[in-house]
Amino acid sequence: MESAMKRLTVQTLLFLLALVFSACAAPSADSSSSEEFVPTPLEAFPEELGAGFPVAARVEEGGADVGDTAPNFAFFLEDGRGADLASLQGKPVVLNFWATWCGPCRAEMPELVALHEGDPDVVVLEVNVGEDLTAVEEFAAEFGMNMAVVLDQEDTLRRAYGVRNMPTTVFIRADGTIGARWPGILVGEQLSDFVEQIRTQ
């Protein structure tokens, strides 16, 4: 009787271990759905202020110097639609980090808005660093910012790109590599020169 009980206990333990192992090995619905991310084209984002103010997520680590492949990141709308930097390859990208309290950011914003409106071959992404939506909406309304205004509320995107001062602009070539970066205000011919540089590389 005692040996039968021991056998039963061992069998029960083996069965429980098998259950635990299979539960750990099976992918969850959440992880599989995250792997099936299908980017939404920017043209399908809302045609309104800030393109709906998507939130930065899934920021990857990597180098952020000239010549490096730009760290990929996604940005999502409230309804779950989203895009990522990798899906924008084929077009040069101007990635501008800014804040509402930053005077030079205010000074350069009209030219960045004009670049977005006047040059469909260049993607302008405006990254607001660490501020709440109300402040960002007011600033965006003042300058008519209808491009995608990405909210970097957790400060992860700023850190991934090594941004220390605002404004800072990172110029990304069509192949996804960083062609130039500029800490400080960018206006006039200087902005045009950087854009032309990543357009022709």
Tab-separated table of C-alpha atoms in Angstrom:
chain	number	residue	atom	x	y	z
A	1	MET	CA	0.000	0.000	0.000
A	2	GLU	CA	2.834	2.345	0.922
A	3	SER	CA	4.688	1.716	-2.356
A	4	ALA	CA	1.459	2.271	-4.295
A	5	MET	CA	1.050	5.635	-2.542
A	6	LYS	CA	4.640	6.585	-3.403
A	7	ARG	CA	4.060	5.682	-7.055
A	8	LEU	CA	0.870	7.765	-7.075
A	9	THR	CA	2.700	10.739	-5.525
A	10	VAL	CA	5.542	10.500	-8.063
A	11	GLN	CA	3.048	10.245	-10.939
A	12	THR	CA	1.136	13.245	-9.610
A	13	LEU	CA	4.347	15.270	-9.346
A	14	LEU	CA	5.388	14.326	-12.880
A	15	PHE	CA	1.944	15.280	-14.188
A	16	LEU	CA	2.086	18.654	-12.437
A	17	LEU	CA	5.603	19.308	-13.767
A	18	ALA	CA	4.428	18.500	-17.291
A	19	LEU	CA	1.550	20.970	-16.904
A	20	VAL	CA	3.876	23.694	-15.666
A	21	PHE	CA	6.369	23.037	-18.486
A	22	SER	CA	3.701	23.140	-21.184
A	23	ALA	CA	2.231	26.364	-19.779
A	24	CYS	CA	5.674	28.015	-19.821
A	25	ALA	CA	6.480	26.790	-23.320
A	26	ALA	CA	3.207	27.834	-24.927
A	27	PRO	CA	3.245	31.426	-26.239
A	28	SER	CA	0.641	33.686	-24.715
A	29	ALA	CA	-1.912	35.522	-26.825
A	30	ASP	CA	-0.299	38.810	-25.818
A	31	SER	CA	3.194	37.871	-26.967
A	32	SER	CA	1.998	36.450	-30.278
A	33	SER	CA	-0.104	39.503	-31.010
A	34	SER	CA	2.861	41.789	-30.315
A	35	GLU	CA	4.936	39.824	-32.833
A	36	GLU	CA	2.234	40.293	-35.485
A	37	PHE	CA	2.517	44.093	-35.497
A	38	VAL	CA	1.473	45.418	-38.908
A	39	PRO	CA	2.370	49.105	-39.326
A	40	THR	CA	-0.280	51.577	-40.399
A	41	PRO	CA	0.883	53.925	-43.205
A	42	LEU	CA	1.292	57.486	-41.958
A	43	GLU	CA	-1.186	58.569	-44.634
A	44	ALA	CA	-3.857	56.598	-42.727
A	45	PHE	CA	-3.218	58.424	-39.439
A	46	PRO	CA	-5.859	61.028	-38.535
A	47	GLU	CA	-5.683	64.170	-40.642
A	48	GLU	CA	-5.832	66.425	-37.628
A	49	LEU	CA	-3.632	68.150	-35.087
A	50	GLY	CA	-0.600	66.043	-34.211
A	51	ALA	CA	-1.934	63.213	-36.433
A	52	GLY	CA	-3.775	62.037	-33.314
A	53	PHE	CA	-0.762	62.380	-30.967
A	54	PRO	CA	0.578	58.800	-31.049
A	55	VAL	CA	2.570	57.548	-28.049
A	56	ALA	CA	6.123	56.177	-28.394
A	57	ALA	CA	6.541	52.482	-27.530
A	58	ARG	CA	8.756	49.472	-28.233
A	59	VAL	CA	11.910	51.586	-28.372
A	60	GLU	CA	14.938	49.509	-29.369
A	61	GLU	CA	18.481	50.077	-28.221
A	62	GLY	CA	21.301	50.793	-30.625
A	63	GLY	CA	23.797	53.392	-31.716
A	64	ALA	CA	22.614	56.923	-32.352
A	65	ASP	CA	25.705	58.410	-33.967
A	66	VAL	CA	26.106	59.466	-37.586
A	67	GLY	CA	26.441	56.325	-39.711
A	68	ASP	CA	24.578	54.072	-37.247
A	69	THR	CA	21.258	52.461	-38.087
A	70	ALA	CA	18.713	54.631	-36.283
A	71	PRO	CA	17.159	52.850	-33.263
A	72	ASN	CA	13.748	51.587	-34.292
A	73	PHE	CA	10.663	52.589	-32.322
A	74	ALA	CA	6.918	52.342	-32.721
A	75	PHE	CA	4.235	54.936	-32.047
A	76	PHE	CA	0.608	54.046	-31.375
A	77	LEU	CA	-2.737	55.827	-31.486
A	78	GLU	CA	-5.373	55.226	-28.807
A	79	ASP	CA	-7.294	52.901	-31.144
A	80	GLY	CA	-4.279	50.561	-31.425
A	81	ARG	CA	-3.122	51.587	-34.897
A	82	GLY	CA	0.553	52.391	-35.123
A	83	ALA	CA	3.658	52.700	-37.225
A	84	ASP	CA	7.359	52.358	-36.634
A	85	LEU	CA	10.510	53.959	-37.957
A	86	ALA	CA	11.446	50.835	-39.919
A	87	SER	CA	8.215	51.072	-41.913
A	88	LEU	CA	9.249	54.559	-43.092
A	89	GLN	CA	12.392	53.354	-44.866
A	90	GLY	CA	12.505	54.577	-48.431
A	91	LYS	CA	11.999	58.188	-47.376
A	92	PRO	CA	14.325	60.504	-45.454
A	93	VAL	CA	13.092	61.233	-41.920
A	94	VAL	CA	13.584	64.391	-39.874
A	95	LEU	CA	13.251	63.447	-36.198
A	96	ASN	CA	12.927	66.584	-34.074
A	97	PHE	CA	13.013	66.441	-30.249
A	98	TRP	CA	11.369	69.400	-28.520
A	99	ALA	CA	9.421	70.674	-25.507
A	100	THR	CA	6.845	73.419	-25.023
A	101	TRP	CA	9.026	75.316	-22.506
A	102	CYS	CA	11.943	75.503	-24.972
A	103	GLY	CA	12.344	78.938	-26.612
A	104	PRO	CA	14.539	77.757	-29.520
A	105	CYS	CA	12.004	74.957	-30.190
A	106	ARG	CA	9.344	77.618	-30.598
A	107	ALA	CA	11.583	79.631	-32.930
A	108	GLU	CA	12.328	76.732	-35.295
A	109	MET	CA	8.883	75.099	-35.327
A	110	PRO	CA	7.338	77.222	-38.145
A	111	GLU	CA	10.081	76.055	-40.539
A	112	LEU	CA	9.637	72.398	-39.566
A	113	VAL	CA	5.884	72.732	-40.137
A	114	ALA	CA	6.599	74.346	-43.529
A	115	LEU	CA	8.956	71.454	-44.390
A	116	HIS	CA	6.223	68.933	-43.548
A	117	GLU	CA	3.600	70.769	-45.584
A	118	GLY	CA	5.830	71.575	-48.554
A	119	ASP	CA	7.880	68.414	-49.086
A	120	PRO	CA	5.914	65.123	-49.242
A	121	ASP	CA	9.142	63.210	-49.957
A	122	VAL	CA	10.434	63.897	-46.431
A	123	VAL	CA	8.817	62.545	-43.252
A	124	VAL	CA	8.854	64.977	-40.325
A	125	LEU	CA	8.279	63.377	-36.908
A	126	GLU	CA	8.014	65.746	-33.968
A	127	VAL	CA	8.932	64.079	-30.659
A	128	ASN	CA	7.689	65.846	-27.544
A	129	VAL	CA	9.743	64.839	-24.537
A	130	GLY	CA	8.043	64.114	-21.227
A	131	GLU	CA	5.063	66.499	-21.228
A	132	ASP	CA	1.349	65.954	-20.754
A	133	LEU	CA	-1.029	65.962	-23.694
A	134	THR	CA	-2.808	69.213	-22.768
A	135	ALA	CA	0.373	71.300	-22.990
A	136	VAL	CA	1.403	69.580	-26.224
A	137	GLU	CA	-2.027	70.113	-27.826
A	138	GLU	CA	-1.930	73.851	-27.064
A	139	PHE	CA	1.544	74.220	-28.562
A	140	ALA	CA	0.613	72.129	-31.621
A	141	ALA	CA	-2.530	74.210	-32.186
A	142	GLU	CA	-0.541	77.444	-32.011
A	143	PHE	CA	1.849	76.286	-34.755
A	144	GLY	CA	-0.565	74.200	-36.839
A	145	MET	CA	1.413	70.998	-36.330
A	146	ASN	CA	-0.512	68.466	-38.420
A	147	MET	CA	2.437	66.085	-38.761
A	148	ALA	CA	2.770	63.148	-36.362
A	149	VAL	CA	3.580	64.520	-32.910
A	150	VAL	CA	4.971	61.527	-31.007
A	151	LEU	CA	4.606	61.673	-27.231
A	152	ASP	CA	7.755	60.402	-25.499
A	153	GLN	CA	6.127	60.422	-22.081
A	154	GLU	CA	8.476	57.858	-20.535
A	155	ASP	CA	11.600	59.586	-21.897
A	156	THR	CA	12.722	56.331	-23.546
A	157	LEU	CA	13.028	57.691	-27.071
A	158	ARG	CA	15.117	60.661	-25.950
A	159	ARG	CA	17.505	58.319	-24.118
A	160	ALA	CA	17.739	55.883	-27.052
A	161	TYR	CA	18.836	58.745	-29.311
A	162	GLY	CA	21.210	60.255	-26.747
A	163	VAL	CA	19.407	63.608	-26.743
A	164	ARG	CA	20.701	65.901	-23.982
A	165	ASN	CA	19.458	69.312	-25.083
A	166	MET	CA	16.381	70.569	-26.844
A	167	PRO	CA	15.827	71.116	-29.584
A	168	THR	CA	17.857	68.318	-31.149
A	169	THR	CA	17.205	67.100	-34.671
A	170	VAL	CA	18.297	63.738	-36.066
A	171	PHE	CA	18.367	63.392	-39.866
A	172	ILE	CA	17.771	59.815	-41.027
A	173	ARG	CA	18.554	58.682	-44.569
A	174	ALA	CA	16.088	56.669	-46.658
A	175	ASP	CA	18.063	53.498	-45.842
A	176	GLY	CA	17.448	53.973	-42.095
A	177	THR	CA	20.934	55.177	-41.152
A	178	ILE	CA	21.652	58.456	-39.386
A	179	GLY	CA	23.034	61.025	-41.817
A	180	ALA	CA	23.394	63.964	-39.417
A	181	ARG	CA	22.358	65.244	-36.009
A	182	TRP	CA	22.157	68.785	-34.751
A	183	PRO	CA	21.755	69.909	-31.124
A	184	GLY	CA	20.281	73.397	-31.183
A	185	ILE	CA	18.029	75.595	-33.263
A	186	LEU	CA	17.745	74.908	-36.993
A	187	VAL	CA	16.350	77.517	-39.369
A	188	GLY	CA	16.733	78.774	-42.909
A	189	GLU	CA	19.467	77.402	-45.124
A	190	GLN	CA	20.946	75.267	-42.354
A	191	LEU	CA	17.771	73.162	-42.130
A	192	SER	CA	17.539	72.981	-45.933
A	193	ASP	CA	21.164	71.870	-46.209
A	194	PHE	CA	20.698	68.997	-43.747
A	195	VAL	CA	17.541	67.851	-45.530
A	196	GLU	CA	19.289	67.969	-48.886
A	197	GLN	CA	22.197	66.002	-47.436
A	198	ILE	CA	20.025	63.062	-46.357
A	199	ARG	CA	17.955	63.253	-49.540
A	200	THR	CA	20.996	62.719	-51.753
A	201	GLN	CA	22.964	60.191	-49.659
